[in-house]
C-alpha positions as a LaTeX table, in Angstrom:
\begin{tabular}{lrrr}
\hline
Residue & $x$ (\AA) & $y$ (\AA) & $z$ (\AA) \\
\hline
Met1 & 63.65 & $-64.69$ & 47.41 \\
Ala2 & 61.15 & $-66.12$ & 49.82 \\
Arg3 & 62.02 & $-69.36$ & 51.53 \\
Arg4 & 59.55 & $-72.11$ & 50.70 \\
Gly5 & 59.65 & $-73.73$ & 54.10 \\
Asn6 & 56.40 & $-75.62$ & 53.61 \\
Arg7 & 58.14 & $-77.92$ & 51.15 \\
Arg8 & 60.23 & $-79.82$ & 53.67 \\
Gly9 & 57.78 & $-82.67$ & 54.25 \\
Trp10 & 58.27 & $-84.43$ & 50.92 \\
Tyr11 & 62.01 & $-84.13$ & 51.12 \\
Gly12 & 62.15 & $-85.37$ & 54.68 \\
Lys13 & 61.44 & $-88.81$ & 53.27 \\
Val14 & 64.62 & $-88.78$ & 51.21 \\
Val15 & 67.05 & $-87.11$ & 53.60 \\
Gly16 & 67.95 & $-90.35$ & 55.36 \\
Ala17 & 68.61 & $-92.13$ & 52.11 \\
Ala18 & 70.56 & $-89.17$ & 50.75 \\
Leu19 & 72.82 & $-89.00$ & 53.77 \\
Gly20 & 73.41 & $-92.74$ & 53.54 \\
Leu21 & 74.44 & $-92.36$ & 49.91 \\
Thr22 & 76.80 & $-89.49$ & 50.54 \\
Val23 & 78.43 & $-90.14$ & 53.89 \\
Val24 & 81.44 & $-91.71$ & 52.21 \\
Ala25 & 82.20 & $-88.39$ & 50.54 \\
Val26 & 82.48 & $-86.53$ & 53.82 \\
Gly27 & 86.01 & $-87.71$ & 54.47 \\
Ala28 & 89.05 & $-85.60$ & 55.12 \\
Ser29 & 90.22 & $-85.78$ & 51.51 \\
Val30 & 87.06 & $-83.97$ & 50.36 \\
Trp31 & 87.48 & $-81.04$ & 52.70 \\
Thr32 & 91.22 & $-80.79$ & 51.97 \\
Ala33 & 90.43 & $-80.50$ & 48.27 \\
Gln34 & 87.70 & $-77.93$ & 48.88 \\
Ala35 & 90.09 & $-75.80$ & 50.90 \\
Gly36 & 92.24 & $-75.58$ & 47.79 \\
Val37 & 89.27 & $-74.31$ & 45.78 \\
Leu38 & 88.13 & $-71.67$ & 48.23 \\
Gly39 & 91.16 & $-70.80$ & 50.27 \\
Gly40 & 93.14 & $-68.82$ & 47.69 \\
Ser41 & 95.59 & $-71.49$ & 46.55 \\
Ser42 & 95.50 & $-73.19$ & 43.17 \\
Pro43 & 92.06 & $-74.71$ & 42.49 \\
Arg44 & 91.90 & $-78.49$ & 42.91 \\
Pro45 & 88.91 & $-80.77$ & 42.31 \\
Ala46 & 86.92 & $-81.97$ & 45.31 \\
Ala47 & 86.95 & $-85.73$ & 45.75 \\
Ser48 & 83.16 & $-85.97$ & 45.47 \\
Ala49 & 82.90 & $-83.85$ & 42.34 \\
Ser50 & 83.33 & $-84.71$ & 38.69 \\
Pro51 & 86.70 & $-84.45$ & 36.90 \\
Ser52 & 87.65 & $-80.78$ & 36.68 \\
Asn53 & 89.62 & $-80.58$ & 33.44 \\
Asp54 & 86.66 & $-78.76$ & 31.85 \\
Val55 & 85.65 & $-76.72$ & 34.89 \\
Arg56 & 85.94 & $-72.96$ & 34.66 \\
Pro57 & 84.89 & $-70.67$ & 37.52 \\
Val58 & 81.90 & $-68.42$ & 36.87 \\
Asp59 & 80.37 & $-65.35$ & 38.50 \\
Val60 & 79.38 & $-65.85$ & 42.16 \\
Thr61 & 76.42 & $-63.47$ & 42.00 \\
Ile62 & 72.93 & $-64.92$ & 41.76 \\
Ala63 & 71.74 & $-65.00$ & 38.16 \\
His64 & 68.29 & $-63.74$ & 37.21 \\
Ala65 & 68.66 & $-62.30$ & 33.70 \\
Ser66 & 68.01 & $-64.11$ & 30.43 \\
Asp67 & 70.53 & $-64.60$ & 27.66 \\
Lys68 & 67.73 & $-63.54$ & 25.28 \\
Gly69 & 67.78 & $-60.00$ & 26.62 \\
Ala70 & 64.98 & $-57.72$ & 27.75 \\
Arg71 & 62.21 & $-59.75$ & 26.11 \\
Gly72 & 63.60 & $-63.12$ & 27.13 \\
Val73 & 62.20 & $-65.49$ & 29.73 \\
Asn74 & 63.84 & $-68.47$ & 31.41 \\
Ile75 & 61.72 & $-71.50$ & 32.22 \\
Thr76 & 63.18 & $-73.38$ & 35.19 \\
Ile77 & 61.85 & $-76.70$ & 36.46 \\
Asp78 & 62.74 & $-77.86$ & 39.97 \\
Asp79 & 63.04 & $-80.98$ & 42.12 \\
Gly80 & 62.94 & $-83.78$ & 39.56 \\
Pro81 & 63.36 & $-85.76$ & 37.55 \\
Asp82 & 60.14 & $-87.62$ & 38.24 \\
Pro83 & 59.03 & $-90.64$ & 36.16 \\
Thr84 & 55.43 & $-89.44$ & 35.94 \\
Trp85 & 55.74 & $-85.70$ & 35.42 \\
Thr86 & 59.11 & $-85.03$ & 33.81 \\
Pro87 & 58.23 & $-86.89$ & 30.57 \\
Gln88 & 55.02 & $-84.86$ & 30.30 \\
Val89 & 56.91 & $-81.61$ & 30.81 \\
Leu90 & 59.50 & $-82.68$ & 28.24 \\
Asp91 & 56.80 & $-83.52$ & 25.68 \\
Leu92 & 55.13 & $-80.16$ & 26.22 \\
Leu93 & 58.39 & $-78.22$ & 25.90 \\
Gln94 & 59.16 & $-80.09$ & 22.68 \\
Glu95 & 55.71 & $-79.29$ & 21.26 \\
Gln96 & 56.25 & $-75.60$ & 21.97 \\
Gly97 & 59.88 & $-75.51$ & 20.86 \\
Val98 & 61.01 & $-74.27$ & 24.28 \\
Lys99 & 64.26 & $-75.01$ & 26.09 \\
Ala100 & 64.35 & $-74.99$ & 29.90 \\
Thr101 & 66.70 & $-75.40$ & 32.84 \\
Phe102 & 66.05 & $-78.44$ & 35.04 \\
Cys103 & 67.18 & $-78.05$ & 38.65 \\
Met104 & 67.59 & $-81.63$ & 39.85 \\
Thr105 & 68.21 & $-83.14$ & 43.25 \\
Gly106 & 70.96 & $-85.71$ & 43.47 \\
Thr107 & 68.71 & $-88.44$ & 44.80 \\
Gln108 & 66.19 & $-88.04$ & 41.98 \\
Ala109 & 68.88 & $-87.88$ & 39.31 \\
Gln110 & 70.51 & $-91.03$ & 40.64 \\
Ala111 & 67.16 & $-92.83$ & 40.75 \\
His112 & 66.18 & $-91.84$ & 37.19 \\
Pro113 & 69.30 & $-91.50$ & 35.02 \\
Asp114 & 67.30 & $-92.25$ & 31.88 \\
Leu115 & 65.30 & $-89.09$ & 32.42 \\
Val116 & 68.41 & $-87.01$ & 33.06 \\
Lys117 & 69.78 & $-88.21$ & 29.74 \\
Lys118 & 66.49 & $-87.34$ & 28.00 \\
Val119 & 66.62 & $-83.83$ & 29.41 \\
Val120 & 70.14 & $-83.38$ & 28.06 \\
Ala121 & 69.35 & $-84.98$ & 24.69 \\
Ala122 & 66.46 & $-82.53$ & 24.22 \\
Gly123 & 68.82 & $-79.56$ & 24.56 \\
His124 & 67.86 & $-78.43$ & 28.04 \\
Arg125 & 70.34 & $-77.42$ & 30.73 \\
Leu126 & 71.06 & $-79.01$ & 34.09 \\
Cys127 & 71.17 & $-77.31$ & 37.48 \\
Asp128 & 72.44 & $-78.68$ & 40.81 \\
His129 & 69.63 & $-78.46$ & 43.41 \\
Thr130 & 71.59 & $-80.28$ & 46.17 \\
Val131 & 71.34 & $-83.90$ & 47.25 \\
Ser132 & 68.27 & $-83.79$ & 49.47 \\
His133 & 66.71 & $-80.32$ & 49.16 \\
Asp134 & 67.36 & $-79.13$ & 52.71 \\
Thr135 & 65.85 & $-75.64$ & 52.90 \\
Thr136 & 67.75 & $-74.97$ & 56.12 \\
Met137 & 71.19 & $-75.67$ & 54.71 \\
Asp138 & 72.16 & $-72.01$ & 55.05 \\
Thr139 & 72.16 & $-72.62$ & 58.82 \\
Lys140 & 74.40 & $-75.68$ & 58.54 \\
Ser141 & 78.19 & $-76.04$ & 58.51 \\
Gln142 & 80.32 & $-75.38$ & 55.46 \\
Ala143 & 81.20 & $-79.07$ & 55.41 \\
Tyr144 & 77.50 & $-79.96$ & 55.14 \\
Gln145 & 76.89 & $-77.37$ & 52.42 \\
Ser146 & 79.84 & $-78.76$ & 50.47 \\
Gln147 & 78.57 & $-82.32$ & 50.75 \\
Gln148 & 75.11 & $-81.33$ & 49.52 \\
Ile149 & 76.38 & $-79.32$ & 46.55 \\
Leu150 & 79.34 & $-81.42$ & 45.43 \\
Asp151 & 77.72 & $-84.81$ & 45.86 \\
Ala152 & 74.69 & $-83.61$ & 43.87 \\
Glu153 & 77.01 & $-82.33$ & 41.15 \\
Arg154 & 78.65 & $-85.75$ & 40.95 \\
Met155 & 75.35 & $-87.65$ & 41.02 \\
Ile156 & 73.78 & $-85.50$ & 38.28 \\
Thr157 & 76.91 & $-85.68$ & 36.12 \\
Glu158 & 77.07 & $-89.46$ & 36.43 \\
Ala159 & 73.34 & $-89.83$ & 35.70 \\
Ser160 & 73.62 & $-87.63$ & 32.60 \\
Gly161 & 76.48 & $-89.64$ & 31.17 \\
Gly162 & 79.07 & $-86.94$ & 31.78 \\
Val163 & 77.21 & $-83.65$ & 31.26 \\
Arg164 & 77.79 & $-81.35$ & 34.22 \\
Pro165 & 75.20 & $-78.99$ & 35.72 \\
Met166 & 75.72 & $-75.39$ & 34.64 \\
Tyr167 & 73.91 & $-73.77$ & 37.58 \\
Tyr168 & 73.37 & $-74.16$ & 41.30 \\
Arg169 & 70.01 & $-73.33$ & 42.89 \\
Ala170 & 69.81 & $-73.37$ & 46.68 \\
Pro171 & 66.71 & $-75.10$ & 48.09 \\
Gly172 & 64.17 & $-72.46$ & 49.03 \\
Gly173 & 66.69 & $-69.78$ & 48.11 \\
Ala174 & 68.93 & $-70.74$ & 51.06 \\
Phe175 & 72.13 & $-69.38$ & 49.52 \\
Thr176 & 75.16 & $-68.44$ & 51.58 \\
Pro177 & 78.31 & $-66.60$ & 50.50 \\
Tyr178 & 80.19 & $-69.88$ & 50.96 \\
Ser179 & 77.76 & $-71.98$ & 48.89 \\
Arg180 & 77.73 & $-69.43$ & 46.08 \\
Lys181 & 81.53 & $-69.28$ & 45.98 \\
Leu182 & 81.85 & $-73.05$ & 46.07 \\
Ala183 & 79.32 & $-73.55$ & 43.26 \\
Ala184 & 80.90 & $-70.81$ & 41.13 \\
Ser185 & 84.34 & $-72.39$ & 41.60 \\
Arg186 & 82.87 & $-75.56$ & 40.08 \\
Gly187 & 81.50 & $-73.68$ & 37.07 \\
Met188 & 77.91 & $-73.56$ & 38.37 \\
Arg189 & 76.36 & $-70.08$ & 38.35 \\
Pro190 & 74.11 & $-69.49$ & 41.37 \\
Leu191 & 70.57 & $-69.33$ & 40.01 \\
Gly192 & 67.66 & $-67.46$ & 41.52 \\
Trp193 & 64.16 & $-66.78$ & 40.30 \\
Asn194 & 61.97 & $-63.74$ & 39.74 \\
Val195 & 58.55 & $-65.35$ & 39.41 \\
Asp196 & 57.50 & $-68.14$ & 41.77 \\
Ser197 & 54.46 & $-69.67$ & 40.10 \\
Lys198 & 53.41 & $-71.19$ & 43.46 \\
Asp199 & 52.63 & $-74.39$ & 41.57 \\
Phe200 & 54.18 & $-76.47$ & 44.34 \\
Glu201 & 51.20 & $-75.59$ & 46.53 \\
Arg202 & 48.76 & $-76.87$ & 43.88 \\
Pro203 & 46.46 & $-73.82$ & 44.02 \\
Gly204 & 44.77 & $-74.72$ & 40.73 \\
Thr205 & 45.79 & $-74.19$ & 37.11 \\
Asp206 & 44.07 & $-70.81$ & 36.83 \\
Ala207 & 45.78 & $-69.54$ & 39.97 \\
Ile208 & 49.21 & $-70.63$ & 38.68 \\
Ile209 & 48.62 & $-68.83$ & 35.39 \\
Ala210 & 47.35 & $-65.69$ & 37.15 \\
Thr211 & 50.42 & $-65.63$ & 39.39 \\
Val212 & 52.79 & $-65.82$ & 36.44 \\
Glu213 & 50.97 & $-63.10$ & 34.52 \\
Arg214 & 50.89 & $-60.84$ & 37.59 \\
Glu215 & 54.51 & $-61.38$ & 38.62 \\
Leu216 & 56.13 & $-61.40$ & 35.18 \\
Pro217 & 57.21 & $-57.73$ & 35.43 \\
Asn218 & 59.46 & $-58.78$ & 38.33 \\
Gly219 & 61.91 & $-60.42$ & 35.95 \\
Pro220 & 62.52 & $-63.18$ & 33.43 \\
Thr221 & 63.25 & $-66.33$ & 35.44 \\
Leu222 & 60.12 & $-68.40$ & 36.12 \\
Leu223 & 59.97 & $-71.21$ & 38.67 \\
Phe224 & 57.93 & $-74.41$ & 38.18 \\
His225 & 58.18 & $-77.98$ & 39.52 \\
Asp226 & 58.13 & $-81.46$ & 38.00 \\
Ala227 & 58.36 & $-83.45$ & 41.26 \\
Gly228 & 57.24 & $-83.43$ & 44.89 \\
Gly229 & 53.70 & $-84.62$ & 44.29 \\
Asp230 & 50.93 & $-84.31$ & 41.72 \\
Arg231 & 52.16 & $-81.86$ & 39.09 \\
Ser232 & 49.19 & $-82.11$ & 36.72 \\
Gln233 & 48.31 & $-78.47$ & 37.43 \\
Thr234 & 51.82 & $-77.44$ & 36.45 \\
Val235 & 51.66 & $-79.34$ & 33.18 \\
Glu236 & 48.33 & $-77.77$ & 32.25 \\
Ala237 & 49.48 & $-74.31$ & 33.32 \\
Leu238 & 52.58 & $-74.59$ & 31.15 \\
Arg239 & 50.40 & $-75.74$ & 28.26 \\
Gln240 & 48.66 & $-72.37$ & 28.41 \\
Ile241 & 51.47 & $-70.11$ & 29.63 \\
Leu242 & 54.02 & $-70.95$ & 26.95 \\
Pro243 & 51.82 & $-69.92$ & 23.98 \\
Tyr244 & 50.70 & $-66.84$ & 25.95 \\
Leu245 & 54.29 & $-65.72$ & 26.44 \\
Lys246 & 54.98 & $-66.16$ & 22.73 \\
Glu247 & 51.92 & $-64.06$ & 21.90 \\
Gln248 & 53.23 & $-61.33$ & 24.19 \\
Gly249 & 56.47 & $-61.20$ & 22.22 \\
Tyr250 & 58.73 & $-63.08$ & 24.62 \\
Ser251 & 61.44 & $-65.49$ & 23.54 \\
Phe252 & 62.71 & $-68.40$ & 25.61 \\
Gly253 & 66.31 & $-68.52$ & 26.73 \\
Phe254 & 68.61 & $-69.66$ & 29.50 \\
Pro255 & 69.78 & $-67.81$ & 32.60 \\
Val256 & 72.92 & $-65.79$ & 32.02 \\
Arg257 & 76.21 & $-67.48$ & 32.83 \\
\hline
\end{tabular}
């Protein structure tokens, strides 16, 4: 998966705030607990994560397939929730009878808990997209990776009213063996993508649609965005793409777990 390095500018504005919100969780008790999860001893919950009585480890490999099989597609929506664009995406998905996976950053989830709850209430799934969307986190320490993943898990779970994210998507595809294993130990399947719609670059609605149609043979998991700037092109592209996929005989599912 290609790294989307040109996306750092928008997230640079929230990194400072994100670190301020999460620095408390970077204490020794957090890393002691994480060592229990990853070091071969009995799993124990990390201090910054949600209660683990319902947590079951999942596969550490990066998921791409759809639970709907060969003719299934997975709609995934990244970087929100956003008060302007997420409601429009939710309305459109409801109109089309489509369920999607929303990959949320911790800062956005914490800022807009009402939207997180609406996503859950509509039957969509949640995905941990880290606290601050640092696309270079694969070059950072394990302690930093843990903070980004586990704090986002906690923030999303709290914002949702107790519903945990089922997946973990690394910003820009910056997975590491450590981050995948940590996420999987918390019940979050690492989630990739097969089709990058390039909507983040705002190339125009027609260009977004053309990219999806051209790249669809690559696999079932499609990447779109509901935050990070003006997403009107994304909304209009989805308005056309979803009926098109139905006409082509595709059904809408979730990434495999």
